[in-house]
Amino acid sequence: MGIESFRRVPFILIKIIIPENMSCEKTMRYLIQCGHKQFLPYLKVLCTNRYCTEVKPETKSNPTLWRKPWAHKEGEWFSMFRLFAPEKGGSLEVIRILQNNINFSPQAIQKWIKKTKREASILDMKYIPERHDILGSNLAAAHFLVHRGAAIRFVGSTEWIKRQGDEYDLPNKYNPDYLVEAIDILDMKLYYEGFQNMTNLSSLQWLSLQNCVEVDDWFLDKISCEYQSSLEYLDIGNCVQVSHRGISALYRMSKLRTLKVHNIANSQMFQLACLMLEDIHPQLNIEGVTYLDSENQSV
Amino acid sequence: MFISTMFKAVNTFKCRKFIKVKFVNLYKNACFCTNKSEVSSSYEPPKPENPFKRTFRILGNDMKTAKNKVQSFITKVQGVREVTNKVPKSPYRDGVFPEHCDIAIIGGGAMGSSIAYWLKQRAPNAITVTVIEKDPSVNQNIVSWGQYVDASTVLSVGGLRQQFSLEENIRMSLFGAEFLRNIKQHLSVEGHDPPDVQFTPFGYLCLASEEGAQQLEENANLQKKLGAKNELLTPVKLKQKFPWINTDGIALGCHGLENEGWFDPWSLLYAFKTKALSLGVEYVDGEAVGFEFKKMPDMLTEGVEPGSYEAVEKVLVKTESGELRSIKFGFVIIAAGPHSARVAKMARIGTGEGMLSIPLPVEPRKRYVFCINCKNGPGLNTPLTIDPSGAYFRREGLAGNYICGRSPLPEEEPSVDNLDVDYDFFDKNVWPILAKRVPAFESVKVKSAWSGYYEYNTYDENGIVGPHPYYTNLYIATGFSGHVIYVSMLQEFNIHRLLVEASWK
């Protein structure tokens, strides 16, 4: 083997950024881990995964270890093999997957399909900060909704922007003149997680969530927080998961004029909540509730 | 040859005797001693059952259940509907008292049950979990009040809020809100109705006087930074939004806008418990009265004199029938709420030397909650209002009922011997403040009241979660004094650390 054979070996460029202030052992370990990540992306399942809600790496605080493991103490010796030892042990996810008996019965498969579809749609609705950075809140919300089947109307215009096949007509760059005034959900299945894409809509006056079965009390909580100072019309007809507790949460919305609650379970508590809501906001008019006679109502 | 057979015979005899002696000593070699005097009366550890007797007993039970199954199958086939249950159904999962488990959790309230749930969630078939709860718990499918009479979980007001000053607390409550929102996905069990915690979304309104205004503003900014939504209100705006309020002495108010409210803690606890049971957790009705220790002279730990280490190996449980049994565990988690300090003392935390000399700083404190009725009280727009003096009240239902209470001042702490309610406390300490803050509360009627124990952390009033420095297999999760409801959902971080660092090393 001479210099010629060395030159013939293909040269693989590895791009690794080593942060400063790392001890020698940590640097070595970091290099090995980077190597893992670069060359074995399809074995991601074997890396230690945090099984929990999304925590951004910057905000995740490292718990201070007040006791050093034995090998890190002064005077303790360890061999080079320690560099390849995993710091935290095997991943629990792997063990769990290996130990689970996969249920192949038709009901279980149906359940699994339903669950996966639901998770996929929720993931689809995740908040993407880049969209808001590039387009601004109003246009970002507009793109998000129209792409998935809802209809939008902007301030100053009377036509509804809907999706025709796969195309719709919305500007691609930030334009401060476009302010969302009205949203009609139509056929789209809106999940709570998708609501974060609709923040900061300061001119939203008209909102219709009719026929959206996922709407429940948490939704109303979020709506009353986000649009408390601008919303004038809210339609939650056929949203059967809403209860009287959600209705009473709408007390924060000071500008609400019309509230439509058709076909939601008309229990006495619900009617009472509607009455009390109308009490606080005199300009509010609730449609879709049939009140009993005043003698039958319990105060 | 004769000699060699004789020799063999003698040998085998010796061997048998040797094996017998060793065998008998095998289950006696644990050097145990229970904690005497201080907390509970001294308990003698139960004698271990003869293994032969145990084997035959279990085999006998198996025969009986098999026979029962065959009989019931035959009667089903024949179309005869008989409801005979010859063998009394044992309350335990396998028909026998669980004498071994991987992880024992002392305390089956919201904390304990949620720890059990998260543990089993992560590793359903890898570990066995046993929860020891002293309050008679529901073993049937029927929901009945009156169970868990003494437990703090069900007596709490069940609030969820993000208005804390500590970052960890804010994060925990945000996680808790998300968990509650998705509770149907997390805690549904097949064959049962999906759990419904009846979450009422309502904000918390924290009022502050001049001195506290600065702190309140800082807290509000911290919460906003971490994702909680709230708004700061001046007295003028407060009056606008909530016309029933009297803003004397108020400099600032912080109104939580999202993910705050209250819910039914009993249904949450029940949901956790049924899900844990369905995942394979064993619930034992009994009270932990002591620990058994094992000397480990070759264990070297920092801060401990070499040769003197003693680990906790078994927990002594006094069952409902008065029997004393012991459960051998790999790890134990103390989640006993207000009684955690007492349990920790059984493990010598507080009475030992060195690291064990520091007791667990958790005390039970009694708190009263009063339910009052006011005909002309504030209407729908009543968040849970917290006065600067510590008194709070919130709307309950839609018929003019309110729930109120107040943390007593340090010198007025009521005694914790029993759960009796002191109605004078309401007249002297709670009502004057409420009447001042809300003029409509001048005329109220106390409808009912109850009291419960807080697990008060005397060190800094926050929770204690994590392993104990001396013991490698003892974890503590307690001290959350009132926030336990949604902190219980966060036990997965505790569990992650437990499983990943400790058991998988």
mmCIF file of N, CA and C in Angstrom, chain B residues 354-415:
data_model
loop_
_atom_site.group_PDB
_atom_site.id
_atom_site.type_symbol
_atom_site.label_atom_id
_atom_site.label_comp_id
_atom_site.label_asym_id
_atom_site.label_seq_id
_atom_site.Cartn_x
_atom_site.Cartn_y
_atom_site.Cartn_z
ATOM 1 N N GLY B 354 -26.216 10.293 58.838
ATOM 2 C CA GLY B 354 -25.680 10.785 57.581
ATOM 3 C C GLY B 354 -26.798 11.226 56.667
ATOM 4 N N MET B 355 -26.885 10.621 55.496
ATOM 5 C CA MET B 355 -27.909 11.035 54.540
ATOM 6 C C MET B 355 -29.304 10.714 55.017
ATOM 7 N N LEU B 356 -29.389 9.764 55.918
ATOM 8 C CA LEU B 356 -30.718 9.373 56.361
ATOM 9 C C LEU B 356 -31.209 10.221 57.516
ATOM 10 N N SER B 357 -30.415 11.217 57.916
ATOM 11 C CA SER B 357 -30.853 11.966 59.087
ATOM 12 C C SER B 357 -31.821 13.074 58.729
ATOM 13 N N ILE B 358 -31.945 13.351 57.457
ATOM 14 C CA ILE B 358 -32.838 14.439 57.053
ATOM 15 C C ILE B 358 -34.208 13.855 56.764
ATOM 16 N N PRO B 359 -35.222 14.266 57.511
ATOM 17 C CA PRO B 359 -36.534 13.684 57.272
ATOM 18 C C PRO B 359 -37.182 14.278 56.033
ATOM 19 N N LEU B 360 -38.217 13.613 55.576
ATOM 20 C CA LEU B 360 -38.966 14.107 54.433
ATOM 21 C C LEU B 360 -39.822 15.278 54.898
ATOM 22 N N PRO B 361 -39.613 16.466 54.347
ATOM 23 C CA PRO B 361 -40.291 17.638 54.916
ATOM 24 C C PRO B 361 -41.719 17.804 54.423
ATOM 25 N N VAL B 362 -42.514 16.782 54.552
ATOM 26 C CA VAL B 362 -43.900 16.854 54.089
ATOM 27 C C VAL B 362 -44.806 16.658 55.283
ATOM 28 N N GLU B 363 -45.735 17.559 55.436
ATOM 29 C CA GLU B 363 -46.650 17.477 56.576
ATOM 30 C C GLU B 363 -48.067 17.500 56.091
ATOM 31 N N PRO B 364 -48.957 16.846 56.800
ATOM 32 C CA PRO B 364 -50.356 17.034 56.432
ATOM 33 C C PRO B 364 -50.885 18.328 57.026
ATOM 34 N N ARG B 365 -51.577 19.074 56.213
ATOM 35 C CA ARG B 365 -52.203 20.285 56.707
ATOM 36 C C ARG B 365 -53.666 20.224 56.345
ATOM 37 N N LYS B 366 -54.509 20.665 57.245
ATOM 38 C CA LYS B 366 -55.942 20.561 56.998
ATOM 39 C C LYS B 366 -56.420 21.841 56.332
ATOM 40 N N ARG B 367 -57.251 21.658 55.333
ATOM 41 C CA ARG B 367 -57.827 22.818 54.664
ATOM 42 C C ARG B 367 -59.320 22.627 54.573
ATOM 43 N N TYR B 368 -60.038 23.721 54.733
ATOM 44 C CA TYR B 368 -61.494 23.634 54.663
ATOM 45 C C TYR B 368 -61.980 24.151 53.316
ATOM 46 N N VAL B 369 -63.051 23.586 52.844
ATOM 47 C CA VAL B 369 -63.702 24.100 51.641
ATOM 48 C C VAL B 369 -65.181 24.249 51.976
ATOM 49 N N PHE B 370 -65.711 25.417 51.707
ATOM 50 C CA PHE B 370 -67.109 25.683 52.052
ATOM 51 C C PHE B 370 -67.922 25.883 50.786
ATOM 52 N N CYS B 371 -69.129 25.360 50.811
ATOM 53 C CA CYS B 371 -70.019 25.566 49.668
ATOM 54 C C CYS B 371 -71.124 26.504 50.118
ATOM 55 N N ILE B 372 -71.210 27.657 49.470
ATOM 56 C CA ILE B 372 -72.179 28.650 49.911
ATOM 57 C C ILE B 372 -73.155 28.931 48.783
ATOM 58 N N ASN B 373 -74.290 29.480 49.175
ATOM 59 C CA ASN B 373 -75.305 29.826 48.184
ATOM 60 C C ASN B 373 -75.617 31.296 48.317
ATOM 61 N N CYS B 374 -75.631 31.979 47.182
ATOM 62 C CA CYS B 374 -75.924 33.412 47.217
ATOM 63 C C CYS B 374 -76.881 33.702 46.072
ATOM 64 N N LYS B 375 -78.041 34.293 46.391
ATOM 65 C CA LYS B 375 -79.052 34.437 45.345
ATOM 66 C C LYS B 375 -78.628 35.446 44.293
ATOM 67 N N ASN B 376 -78.045 36.532 44.718
ATOM 68 C CA ASN B 376 -77.725 37.576 43.736
ATOM 69 C C ASN B 376 -76.241 37.658 43.491
ATOM 70 N N GLY B 377 -75.605 36.546 43.534
ATOM 71 C CA GLY B 377 -74.161 36.580 43.392
ATOM 72 C C GLY B 377 -73.733 36.837 41.955
ATOM 73 N N PRO B 378 -72.443 36.881 41.754
ATOM 74 C CA PRO B 378 -71.928 37.086 40.396
ATOM 75 C C PRO B 378 -72.430 36.001 39.469
ATOM 76 N N GLY B 379 -72.684 36.371 38.246
ATOM 77 C CA GLY B 379 -73.294 35.434 37.308
ATOM 78 C C GLY B 379 -72.292 34.543 36.631
ATOM 79 N N LEU B 380 -72.444 34.437 35.347
ATOM 80 C CA LEU B 380 -71.641 33.486 34.592
ATOM 81 C C LEU B 380 -70.178 33.880 34.556
ATOM 82 N N ASN B 381 -69.916 35.177 34.609
ATOM 83 C CA ASN B 381 -68.536 35.586 34.406
ATOM 84 C C ASN B 381 -67.786 35.630 35.724
ATOM 85 N N THR B 382 -67.661 34.480 36.342
ATOM 86 C CA THR B 382 -66.933 34.404 37.598
ATOM 87 C C THR B 382 -65.782 33.431 37.439
ATOM 88 N N PRO B 383 -64.612 33.916 37.215
ATOM 89 C CA PRO B 383 -63.486 32.989 37.238
ATOM 90 C C PRO B 383 -63.173 32.635 38.687
ATOM 91 N N LEU B 384 -62.217 31.769 38.901
ATOM 92 C CA LEU B 384 -61.832 31.454 40.261
ATOM 93 C C LEU B 384 -60.990 32.626 40.756
ATOM 94 N N THR B 385 -61.536 33.386 41.645
ATOM 95 C CA THR B 385 -60.889 34.627 42.056
ATOM 96 C C THR B 385 -60.100 34.382 43.321
ATOM 97 N N ILE B 386 -58.851 34.806 43.291
ATOM 98 C CA ILE B 386 -57.983 34.644 44.458
ATOM 99 C C ILE B 386 -57.623 36.025 44.973
ATOM 100 N N ASP B 387 -58.057 36.296 46.161
ATOM 101 C CA ASP B 387 -57.805 37.574 46.801
ATOM 102 C C ASP B 387 -56.345 37.633 47.244
ATOM 103 N N PRO B 388 -55.770 38.831 47.401
ATOM 104 C CA PRO B 388 -54.398 38.880 47.901
ATOM 105 C C PRO B 388 -54.236 38.236 49.277
ATOM 106 N N SER B 389 -55.285 38.176 50.062
ATOM 107 C CA SER B 389 -55.148 37.570 51.376
ATOM 108 C C SER B 389 -55.142 36.059 51.314
ATOM 109 N N GLY B 390 -55.414 35.480 50.165
ATOM 110 C CA GLY B 390 -55.389 34.026 50.054
ATOM 111 C C GLY B 390 -56.762 33.399 49.981
ATOM 112 N N ALA B 391 -57.807 34.170 50.230
ATOM 113 C CA ALA B 391 -59.152 33.607 50.122
ATOM 114 C C ALA B 391 -59.508 33.449 48.654
ATOM 115 N N TYR B 392 -60.248 32.400 48.334
ATOM 116 C CA TYR B 392 -60.620 32.184 46.943
ATOM 117 C C TYR B 392 -62.075 31.760 46.889
ATOM 118 N N PHE B 393 -62.661 31.939 45.730
ATOM 119 C CA PHE B 393 -64.001 31.398 45.537
ATOM 120 C C PHE B 393 -64.203 31.162 44.054
ATOM 121 N N ARG B 394 -65.116 30.235 43.727
ATOM 122 C CA ARG B 394 -65.463 30.030 42.335
ATOM 123 C C ARG B 394 -66.910 29.593 42.241
ATOM 124 N N ARG B 395 -67.421 29.716 41.054
ATOM 125 C CA ARG B 395 -68.796 29.329 40.796
ATOM 126 C C ARG B 395 -68.878 27.811 40.729
ATOM 127 N N GLU B 396 -69.988 27.292 41.231
ATOM 128 C CA GLU B 396 -70.208 25.843 41.148
ATOM 129 C C GLU B 396 -71.576 25.631 40.537
ATOM 130 N N GLY B 397 -71.604 25.093 39.345
ATOM 131 C CA GLY B 397 -72.908 24.909 38.716
ATOM 132 C C GLY B 397 -73.498 26.237 38.298
ATOM 133 N N LEU B 398 -74.768 26.219 37.969
ATOM 134 C CA LEU B 398 -75.377 27.427 37.443
ATOM 135 C C LEU B 398 -76.436 27.995 38.360
ATOM 136 N N ALA B 399 -76.544 27.483 39.572
ATOM 137 C CA ALA B 399 -77.698 27.856 40.397
ATOM 138 C C ALA B 399 -77.325 28.751 41.553
ATOM 139 N N GLY B 400 -76.236 29.483 41.442
ATOM 140 C CA GLY B 400 -75.913 30.413 42.510
ATOM 141 C C GLY B 400 -75.110 29.814 43.638
ATOM 142 N N ASN B 401 -74.502 28.653 43.399
ATOM 143 C CA ASN B 401 -73.642 28.056 44.427
ATOM 144 C C ASN B 401 -72.206 28.429 44.164
ATOM 145 N N TYR B 402 -71.473 28.604 45.244
ATOM 146 C CA TYR B 402 -70.064 28.937 45.101
ATOM 147 C C TYR B 402 -69.266 28.101 46.071
ATOM 148 N N ILE B 403 -68.048 27.848 45.696
ATOM 149 C CA ILE B 403 -67.135 27.111 46.572
ATOM 150 C C ILE B 403 -66.043 28.087 46.980
ATOM 151 N N CYS B 404 -65.766 28.141 48.276
ATOM 152 C CA CYS B 404 -64.773 29.101 48.711
ATOM 153 C C CYS B 404 -63.935 28.506 49.818
ATOM 154 N N GLY B 405 -62.873 29.172 50.070
ATOM 155 C CA GLY B 405 -62.000 28.709 51.139
ATOM 156 C C GLY B 405 -60.853 29.678 51.301
ATOM 157 N N ARG B 406 -59.952 29.301 52.182
ATOM 158 C CA ARG B 406 -58.807 30.170 52.400
ATOM 159 C C ARG B 406 -57.709 29.387 53.085
ATOM 160 N N SER B 407 -56.462 29.660 52.717
ATOM 161 C CA SER B 407 -55.363 29.032 53.441
ATOM 162 C C SER B 407 -55.190 29.749 54.756
ATOM 163 N N PRO B 408 -55.251 29.061 55.848
ATOM 164 C CA PRO B 408 -55.110 29.754 57.136
ATOM 165 C C PRO B 408 -53.692 30.267 57.320
ATOM 166 N N LEU B 409 -53.566 31.307 58.124
ATOM 167 C CA LEU B 409 -52.249 31.847 58.427
ATOM 168 C C LEU B 409 -51.492 30.835 59.278
ATOM 169 N N PRO B 410 -50.155 30.936 59.279
ATOM 170 C CA PRO B 410 -49.379 29.928 60.015
ATOM 171 C C PRO B 410 -49.795 29.767 61.473
ATOM 172 N N GLU B 411 -50.220 30.869 62.090
ATOM 173 C CA GLU B 411 -50.547 30.695 63.508
ATOM 174 C C GLU B 411 -51.926 30.088 63.698
ATOM 175 N N GLU B 412 -52.708 30.040 62.625
ATOM 176 C CA GLU B 412 -54.056 29.514 62.800
ATOM 177 C C GLU B 412 -54.211 28.117 62.277
ATOM 178 N N GLU B 413 -53.126 27.417 62.015
ATOM 179 C CA GLU B 413 -53.219 26.099 61.388
ATOM 180 C C GLU B 413 -54.079 25.158 62.228
ATOM 181 N N PRO B 414 -55.106 24.592 61.627
ATOM 182 C CA PRO B 414 -55.939 23.677 62.412
ATOM 183 C C PRO B 414 -55.228 22.350 62.631
ATOM 184 N N SER B 415 -55.656 21.656 63.644
ATOM 185 C CA SER B 415 -55.002 20.385 63.941
ATOM 186 C C SER B 415 -55.436 19.344 62.927
#
